[in-house]
Amino acid sequence: MEINKILREILFKAELERHIVSECEYQARILCGENPDKRLHIIEQLRDLILERGECYPPRLDDAFLLRFLRARNCIPARAHRLLARYCKFREQNPHLWRDVYWYGLARLGNIFEGVLFDRPDVGRLIIGRLGQWDPDVFAADDLVRGCLLLLEVGILQPKLQVLGGTALVDCQGMTLKHMRHLTPSIALQAMNVMGFAFPLQQRSVHIVNCSRVIENLFYLFKRLAPADGLWKRVYFHGYDYSSLHRYLDQECLPERYGGHREAVSLGEWLTAINQYRKEDFDKDMSSIGYAV
């Protein structure tokens, strides 16, 4: 299966080398401004900024970890430092989303979150959140944020995703007032930080489908709580019109339910496969940022 092939790529490589693969070198130059001849130099520049300014205390300072933030900000150390400071601040303010969370236990979220393992430079990895599948009586809203965060933390171990970034598709089908009552401003701010404001992933765009005007207005209300960021220019509402969605996302990248040709892999399937193929390096990476392994 394709998911097994990708997981082997994620889990069976060694430290910095597993974040540098030949197939991504050209795309890293174009999409991230990454120059192989200057890679170690800019990593060292970022590390020096962290130590000199003392504005944040990252869980790690190794090359592979810092490279994620550089790739997410076009390999500009000052911008990568700002992103890293946001990431660290978010961790400090929300330790319950990471600390001692047993990653495999989040498989119980099933297909609330999905990924389409068909990565392209214009889309990256398509990550889908099906909010209507969430039962607030069974899972706390915090678990939604934990699940999305875990999906990204595991995915970002893969060099290709660091380079290509991701696109989010938020499906509101089945959402009711009951759901919205649990989406407090604090939960909304956590989710927005995970989606791009405080996470080392190039967020190509965010698309919201099957949403009513009420839900659309709710998103704009939450926007006031988030940091000013260019990401808001790449948030698109499509209502119930998939033809509008297809103007931005090629059907070749979408699951069949959205008029596409791909199969989606649920978070539950993803974590089950990881549990089968994981190695010591994976456990080391996850424990280094606070997860229980």
mmCIF file of C-alpha atoms in Angstrom, residues 35-287:
data_model
loop_
_atom_site.group_PDB
_atom_site.id
_atom_site.type_symbol
_atom_site.label_atom_id
_atom_site.label_comp_id
_atom_site.label_asym_id
_atom_site.label_seq_id
_atom_site.Cartn_x
_atom_site.Cartn_y
_atom_site.Cartn_z
ATOM 1 C CA ASN A 35 20.636 26.208 -1.419
ATOM 2 C CA PRO A 36 22.452 22.946 -0.564
ATOM 3 C CA ASP A 37 25.793 24.780 -0.469
ATOM 4 C CA LYS A 38 24.499 27.207 2.156
ATOM 5 C CA ARG A 39 22.200 24.866 4.077
ATOM 6 C CA LEU A 40 24.475 24.293 7.071
ATOM 7 C CA HIS A 41 25.348 27.980 7.201
ATOM 8 C CA ILE A 42 21.759 29.194 7.459
ATOM 9 C CA ILE A 43 20.965 26.496 10.029
ATOM 10 C CA GLU A 44 23.859 27.829 12.093
ATOM 11 C CA GLN A 45 22.552 31.387 11.613
ATOM 12 C CA LEU A 46 19.163 30.349 12.974
ATOM 13 C CA ARG A 47 20.754 28.565 15.922
ATOM 14 C CA ASP A 48 22.816 31.684 16.698
ATOM 15 C CA LEU A 49 19.662 33.854 16.610
ATOM 16 C CA ILE A 50 17.958 31.539 19.097
ATOM 17 C CA LEU A 51 20.886 31.612 21.506
ATOM 18 C CA GLU A 52 21.586 35.340 21.139
ATOM 19 C CA ARG A 53 18.028 36.617 21.501
ATOM 20 C CA GLY A 54 16.822 34.202 24.160
ATOM 21 C CA GLU A 55 13.204 34.749 23.101
ATOM 22 C CA CYS A 56 12.341 31.067 22.933
ATOM 23 C CA TYR A 57 13.545 27.724 24.243
ATOM 24 C CA PRO A 58 12.977 25.048 21.601
ATOM 25 C CA PRO A 59 12.726 21.403 22.634
ATOM 26 C CA ARG A 60 15.604 20.684 20.220
ATOM 27 C CA LEU A 61 18.398 22.593 18.522
ATOM 28 C CA ASP A 62 19.714 19.942 16.142
ATOM 29 C CA ASP A 63 20.068 20.648 12.413
ATOM 30 C CA ALA A 64 17.167 18.459 11.318
ATOM 31 C CA PHE A 65 14.703 20.165 13.670
ATOM 32 C CA LEU A 66 15.751 23.709 12.736
ATOM 33 C CA LEU A 67 15.631 22.909 9.035
ATOM 34 C CA ARG A 68 11.862 22.405 9.286
ATOM 35 C CA PHE A 69 11.379 26.026 10.321
ATOM 36 C CA LEU A 70 13.729 27.355 7.662
ATOM 37 C CA ARG A 71 11.922 25.464 4.924
ATOM 38 C CA ALA A 72 8.600 26.819 6.153
ATOM 39 C CA ARG A 73 9.882 30.397 5.831
ATOM 40 C CA ASN A 74 11.843 30.361 2.560
ATOM 41 C CA CYS A 75 15.138 29.668 4.331
ATOM 42 C CA ILE A 76 15.268 33.170 5.811
ATOM 43 C CA PRO A 77 16.690 32.795 9.352
ATOM 44 C CA ALA A 78 14.928 35.863 10.798
ATOM 45 C CA ARG A 79 11.510 34.686 9.567
ATOM 46 C CA ALA A 80 12.205 31.132 10.699
ATOM 47 C CA HIS A 81 13.111 32.478 14.135
ATOM 48 C CA ARG A 82 9.796 34.325 14.418
ATOM 49 C CA LEU A 83 7.944 31.149 13.492
ATOM 50 C CA LEU A 84 9.950 29.119 15.989
ATOM 51 C CA ALA A 85 9.205 31.688 18.709
ATOM 52 C CA ARG A 86 5.476 31.322 17.962
ATOM 53 C CA TYR A 87 5.786 27.548 18.024
ATOM 54 C CA CYS A 88 7.530 27.607 21.410
ATOM 55 C CA LYS A 89 5.057 30.102 22.868
ATOM 56 C CA PHE A 90 2.150 27.960 21.681
ATOM 57 C CA ARG A 91 3.720 24.898 23.328
ATOM 58 C CA GLU A 92 4.227 26.792 26.582
ATOM 59 C CA GLN A 93 0.629 28.019 26.610
ATOM 60 C CA ASN A 94 -0.898 24.657 25.645
ATOM 61 C CA PRO A 95 1.221 21.873 27.186
ATOM 62 C CA HIS A 96 -1.836 19.598 27.400
ATOM 63 C CA LEU A 97 -1.799 19.245 23.595
ATOM 64 C CA TRP A 98 1.635 17.587 23.642
ATOM 65 C CA ARG A 99 2.874 16.639 27.057
ATOM 66 C CA ASP A 100 2.504 12.938 27.796
ATOM 67 C CA VAL A 101 -0.157 12.528 25.110
ATOM 68 C CA TYR A 102 0.013 8.916 23.946
ATOM 69 C CA TRP A 103 0.055 9.389 20.195
ATOM 70 C CA TYR A 104 -1.427 5.995 19.265
ATOM 71 C CA GLY A 105 -4.423 6.599 21.536
ATOM 72 C CA LEU A 106 -5.587 9.329 19.150
ATOM 73 C CA ALA A 107 -6.387 6.639 16.586
ATOM 74 C CA ARG A 108 -9.804 6.618 18.264
ATOM 75 C CA LEU A 109 -10.603 9.828 16.339
ATOM 76 C CA GLY A 110 -11.044 7.584 13.299
ATOM 77 C CA ASN A 111 -11.822 9.471 10.085
ATOM 78 C CA ILE A 112 -12.406 12.940 11.524
ATOM 79 C CA PHE A 113 -8.989 13.742 10.032
ATOM 80 C CA GLU A 114 -7.737 12.363 6.741
ATOM 81 C CA GLY A 115 -4.818 12.795 4.411
ATOM 82 C CA VAL A 116 -4.527 12.260 0.676
ATOM 83 C CA LEU A 117 -1.126 10.712 -0.039
ATOM 84 C CA PHE A 118 -0.714 12.294 -3.452
ATOM 85 C CA ASP A 119 1.700 15.161 -3.020
ATOM 86 C CA ARG A 120 2.202 17.833 -5.707
ATOM 87 C CA PRO A 121 4.155 21.117 -5.658
ATOM 88 C CA ASP A 122 0.984 23.193 -6.145
ATOM 89 C CA VAL A 123 -0.970 21.468 -3.365
ATOM 90 C CA GLY A 124 1.505 19.641 -1.150
ATOM 91 C CA ARG A 125 -0.192 17.155 1.160
ATOM 92 C CA LEU A 126 -3.982 17.535 1.275
ATOM 93 C CA ILE A 127 -5.203 17.284 4.873
ATOM 94 C CA ILE A 128 -8.942 17.041 5.498
ATOM 95 C CA GLY A 129 -10.870 17.826 8.669
ATOM 96 C CA ARG A 130 -14.439 16.465 8.649
ATOM 97 C CA LEU A 131 -15.867 18.368 11.591
ATOM 98 C CA GLY A 132 -19.358 16.937 11.208
ATOM 99 C CA GLN A 133 -17.943 13.468 11.980
ATOM 100 C CA TRP A 134 -17.001 14.664 15.450
ATOM 101 C CA ASP A 135 -19.327 13.737 18.332
ATOM 102 C CA PRO A 136 -18.794 16.291 21.137
ATOM 103 C CA ASP A 137 -20.347 13.830 23.604
ATOM 104 C CA VAL A 138 -17.563 11.344 22.904
ATOM 105 C CA PHE A 139 -14.503 13.493 22.211
ATOM 106 C CA ALA A 140 -13.552 16.795 23.787
ATOM 107 C CA ALA A 141 -12.735 19.641 21.421
ATOM 108 C CA ASP A 142 -9.149 19.506 22.727
ATOM 109 C CA ASP A 143 -8.855 16.031 21.213
ATOM 110 C CA LEU A 144 -9.592 17.482 17.773
ATOM 111 C CA VAL A 145 -6.657 19.864 18.115
ATOM 112 C CA ARG A 146 -4.456 17.066 19.480
ATOM 113 C CA GLY A 147 -5.344 14.857 16.522
ATOM 114 C CA CYS A 148 -4.668 17.536 13.908
ATOM 115 C CA LEU A 149 -1.413 18.490 15.604
ATOM 116 C CA LEU A 150 -0.255 14.894 15.766
ATOM 117 C CA LEU A 151 -1.059 14.359 12.082
ATOM 118 C CA LEU A 152 1.164 17.327 11.250
ATOM 119 C CA GLU A 153 3.981 16.463 13.674
ATOM 120 C CA VAL A 154 4.230 12.963 12.214
ATOM 121 C CA GLY A 155 3.912 14.210 8.643
ATOM 122 C CA ILE A 156 6.610 16.854 9.062
ATOM 123 C CA LEU A 157 9.130 14.090 9.713
ATOM 124 C CA GLN A 158 8.929 13.436 5.981
ATOM 125 C CA PRO A 159 11.307 15.681 3.966
ATOM 126 C CA LYS A 160 8.888 15.906 1.047
ATOM 127 C CA LEU A 161 6.167 17.399 3.217
ATOM 128 C CA GLN A 162 8.616 19.915 4.704
ATOM 129 C CA VAL A 163 9.388 21.078 1.182
ATOM 130 C CA LEU A 164 5.976 20.840 -0.501
ATOM 131 C CA GLY A 165 3.881 22.035 2.450
ATOM 132 C CA GLY A 166 0.191 21.308 2.743
ATOM 133 C CA THR A 167 -3.333 22.340 1.856
ATOM 134 C CA ALA A 168 -6.203 22.118 4.337
ATOM 135 C CA LEU A 169 -9.767 21.161 3.434
ATOM 136 C CA VAL A 170 -12.304 21.780 6.202
ATOM 137 C CA ASP A 171 -15.587 19.947 5.615
ATOM 138 C CA CYS A 172 -18.471 21.322 7.690
ATOM 139 C CA GLN A 173 -21.093 18.829 6.505
ATOM 140 C CA GLY A 174 -23.138 17.636 9.460
ATOM 141 C CA MET A 175 -22.091 20.465 11.766
ATOM 142 C CA THR A 176 -24.822 21.739 14.077
ATOM 143 C CA LEU A 177 -25.194 24.320 16.819
ATOM 144 C CA LYS A 178 -24.153 21.585 19.227
ATOM 145 C CA HIS A 179 -20.757 21.414 17.545
ATOM 146 C CA MET A 180 -20.365 25.168 17.419
ATOM 147 C CA ARG A 181 -21.079 25.548 21.131
ATOM 148 C CA HIS A 182 -17.933 23.521 21.809
ATOM 149 C CA LEU A 183 -15.778 25.540 19.405
ATOM 150 C CA THR A 184 -14.841 28.218 21.907
ATOM 151 C CA PRO A 185 -12.517 31.112 21.002
ATOM 152 C CA SER A 186 -9.638 29.373 22.792
ATOM 153 C CA ILE A 187 -10.174 26.166 20.790
ATOM 154 C CA ALA A 188 -10.460 28.166 17.558
ATOM 155 C CA LEU A 189 -7.195 29.993 18.309
ATOM 156 C CA GLN A 190 -5.435 26.697 19.034
ATOM 157 C CA ALA A 191 -6.676 25.276 15.738
ATOM 158 C CA MET A 192 -5.569 28.328 13.760
ATOM 159 C CA ASN A 193 -2.104 28.185 15.309
ATOM 160 C CA VAL A 194 -1.809 24.523 14.368
ATOM 161 C CA MET A 195 -2.995 25.220 10.817
ATOM 162 C CA GLY A 196 -0.126 27.561 10.054
ATOM 163 C CA PHE A 197 0.437 30.470 12.408
ATOM 164 C CA ALA A 198 2.649 28.520 14.825
ATOM 165 C CA PHE A 199 3.617 25.332 13.028
ATOM 166 C CA PRO A 200 6.558 24.723 10.643
ATOM 167 C CA LEU A 201 4.526 23.857 7.581
ATOM 168 C CA GLN A 202 4.024 25.932 4.453
ATOM 169 C CA GLN A 203 0.243 26.186 4.344
ATOM 170 C CA ARG A 204 -0.565 26.587 0.670
ATOM 171 C CA SER A 205 -4.259 27.343 1.190
ATOM 172 C CA VAL A 206 -7.313 26.526 3.295
ATOM 173 C CA HIS A 207 -10.624 25.541 1.675
ATOM 174 C CA ILE A 208 -13.908 25.342 3.575
ATOM 175 C CA VAL A 209 -16.765 23.358 2.032
ATOM 176 C CA ASN A 210 -20.323 22.406 2.944
ATOM 177 C CA CYS A 211 -20.641 25.468 5.137
ATOM 178 C CA SER A 212 -23.611 27.727 5.722
ATOM 179 C CA ARG A 213 -23.440 31.509 6.025
ATOM 180 C CA VAL A 214 -23.654 31.122 9.803
ATOM 181 C CA ILE A 215 -20.514 28.982 9.883
ATOM 182 C CA GLU A 216 -18.747 31.285 7.444
ATOM 183 C CA ASN A 217 -19.476 34.274 9.676
ATOM 184 C CA LEU A 218 -18.182 32.296 12.662
ATOM 185 C CA PHE A 219 -14.852 31.767 10.908
ATOM 186 C CA TYR A 220 -14.537 35.479 10.223
ATOM 187 C CA LEU A 221 -15.264 36.169 13.894
ATOM 188 C CA PHE A 222 -12.450 33.821 14.926
ATOM 189 C CA LYS A 223 -10.150 35.534 12.444
ATOM 190 C CA ARG A 224 -10.030 38.557 14.740
ATOM 191 C CA LEU A 225 -8.390 36.412 17.401
ATOM 192 C CA ALA A 226 -5.537 35.157 15.209
ATOM 193 C CA PRO A 227 -2.231 36.853 14.378
ATOM 194 C CA ALA A 228 -2.124 38.982 11.244
ATOM 195 C CA ASP A 229 -0.760 36.675 8.579
ATOM 196 C CA GLY A 230 -0.750 36.324 4.809
ATOM 197 C CA LEU A 231 -2.479 32.971 5.227
ATOM 198 C CA TRP A 232 -5.864 34.704 5.476
ATOM 199 C CA LYS A 233 -5.532 35.712 1.825
ATOM 200 C CA ARG A 234 -5.486 32.003 0.970
ATOM 201 C CA VAL A 235 -8.632 30.988 2.880
ATOM 202 C CA TYR A 236 -11.510 30.199 0.509
ATOM 203 C CA PHE A 237 -15.167 29.467 1.246
ATOM 204 C CA HIS A 238 -16.992 27.355 -1.313
ATOM 205 C CA GLY A 239 -20.355 26.797 0.339
ATOM 206 C CA TYR A 240 -21.799 23.624 -1.196
ATOM 207 C CA ASP A 241 -20.335 24.239 -4.650
ATOM 208 C CA TYR A 242 -17.610 21.730 -5.491
ATOM 209 C CA SER A 243 -17.082 23.301 -8.885
ATOM 210 C CA SER A 244 -15.797 26.338 -6.997
ATOM 211 C CA LEU A 245 -13.402 24.075 -5.090
ATOM 212 C CA HIS A 246 -12.173 22.537 -8.362
ATOM 213 C CA ARG A 247 -11.068 25.960 -9.595
ATOM 214 C CA TYR A 248 -8.389 25.890 -6.893
ATOM 215 C CA LEU A 249 -7.701 22.186 -6.310
ATOM 216 C CA ASP A 250 -7.249 19.757 -9.192
ATOM 217 C CA GLN A 251 -9.695 16.865 -8.992
ATOM 218 C CA GLU A 252 -6.679 14.576 -9.328
ATOM 219 C CA CYS A 253 -5.788 15.552 -5.741
ATOM 220 C CA LEU A 254 -9.249 15.186 -4.174
ATOM 221 C CA PRO A 255 -11.145 12.207 -2.722
ATOM 222 C CA GLU A 256 -14.146 10.929 -4.655
ATOM 223 C CA ARG A 257 -16.647 12.492 -2.243
ATOM 224 C CA TYR A 258 -15.461 15.925 -3.416
ATOM 225 C CA GLY A 259 -15.578 15.042 -7.108
ATOM 226 C CA GLY A 260 -11.989 13.773 -7.216
ATOM 227 C CA HIS A 261 -10.199 10.545 -8.018
ATOM 228 C CA ARG A 262 -8.209 9.718 -4.872
ATOM 229 C CA GLU A 263 -8.688 7.706 -1.717
ATOM 230 C CA ALA A 264 -8.139 9.361 1.638
ATOM 231 C CA VAL A 265 -6.305 7.721 4.545
ATOM 232 C CA SER A 266 -7.872 8.351 7.947
ATOM 233 C CA LEU A 267 -5.914 9.335 11.039
ATOM 234 C CA GLY A 268 -6.889 5.986 12.565
ATOM 235 C CA GLU A 269 -5.419 4.062 9.601
ATOM 236 C CA TRP A 270 -2.344 6.286 9.557
ATOM 237 C CA LEU A 271 -1.553 5.738 13.253
ATOM 238 C CA THR A 272 -2.235 2.006 13.058
ATOM 239 C CA ALA A 273 0.297 1.718 10.216
ATOM 240 C CA ILE A 274 2.823 3.810 12.146
ATOM 241 C CA ASN A 275 2.440 1.543 15.159
ATOM 242 C CA GLN A 276 3.279 -1.398 12.903
ATOM 243 C CA TYR A 277 6.325 0.107 11.189
ATOM 244 C CA ARG A 278 7.755 2.524 13.746
ATOM 245 C CA LYS A 279 11.408 2.354 14.742
ATOM 246 C CA GLU A 280 13.591 3.734 17.517
ATOM 247 C CA ASP A 281 14.243 6.977 15.586
ATOM 248 C CA PHE A 282 10.515 7.650 15.403
ATOM 249 C CA ASP A 283 10.056 7.154 19.152
ATOM 250 C CA LYS A 284 13.041 9.404 19.783
ATOM 251 C CA ASP A 285 11.613 12.172 17.580
ATOM 252 C CA MET A 286 8.183 12.033 19.192
ATOM 253 C CA SER A 287 9.438 11.863 22.767
#
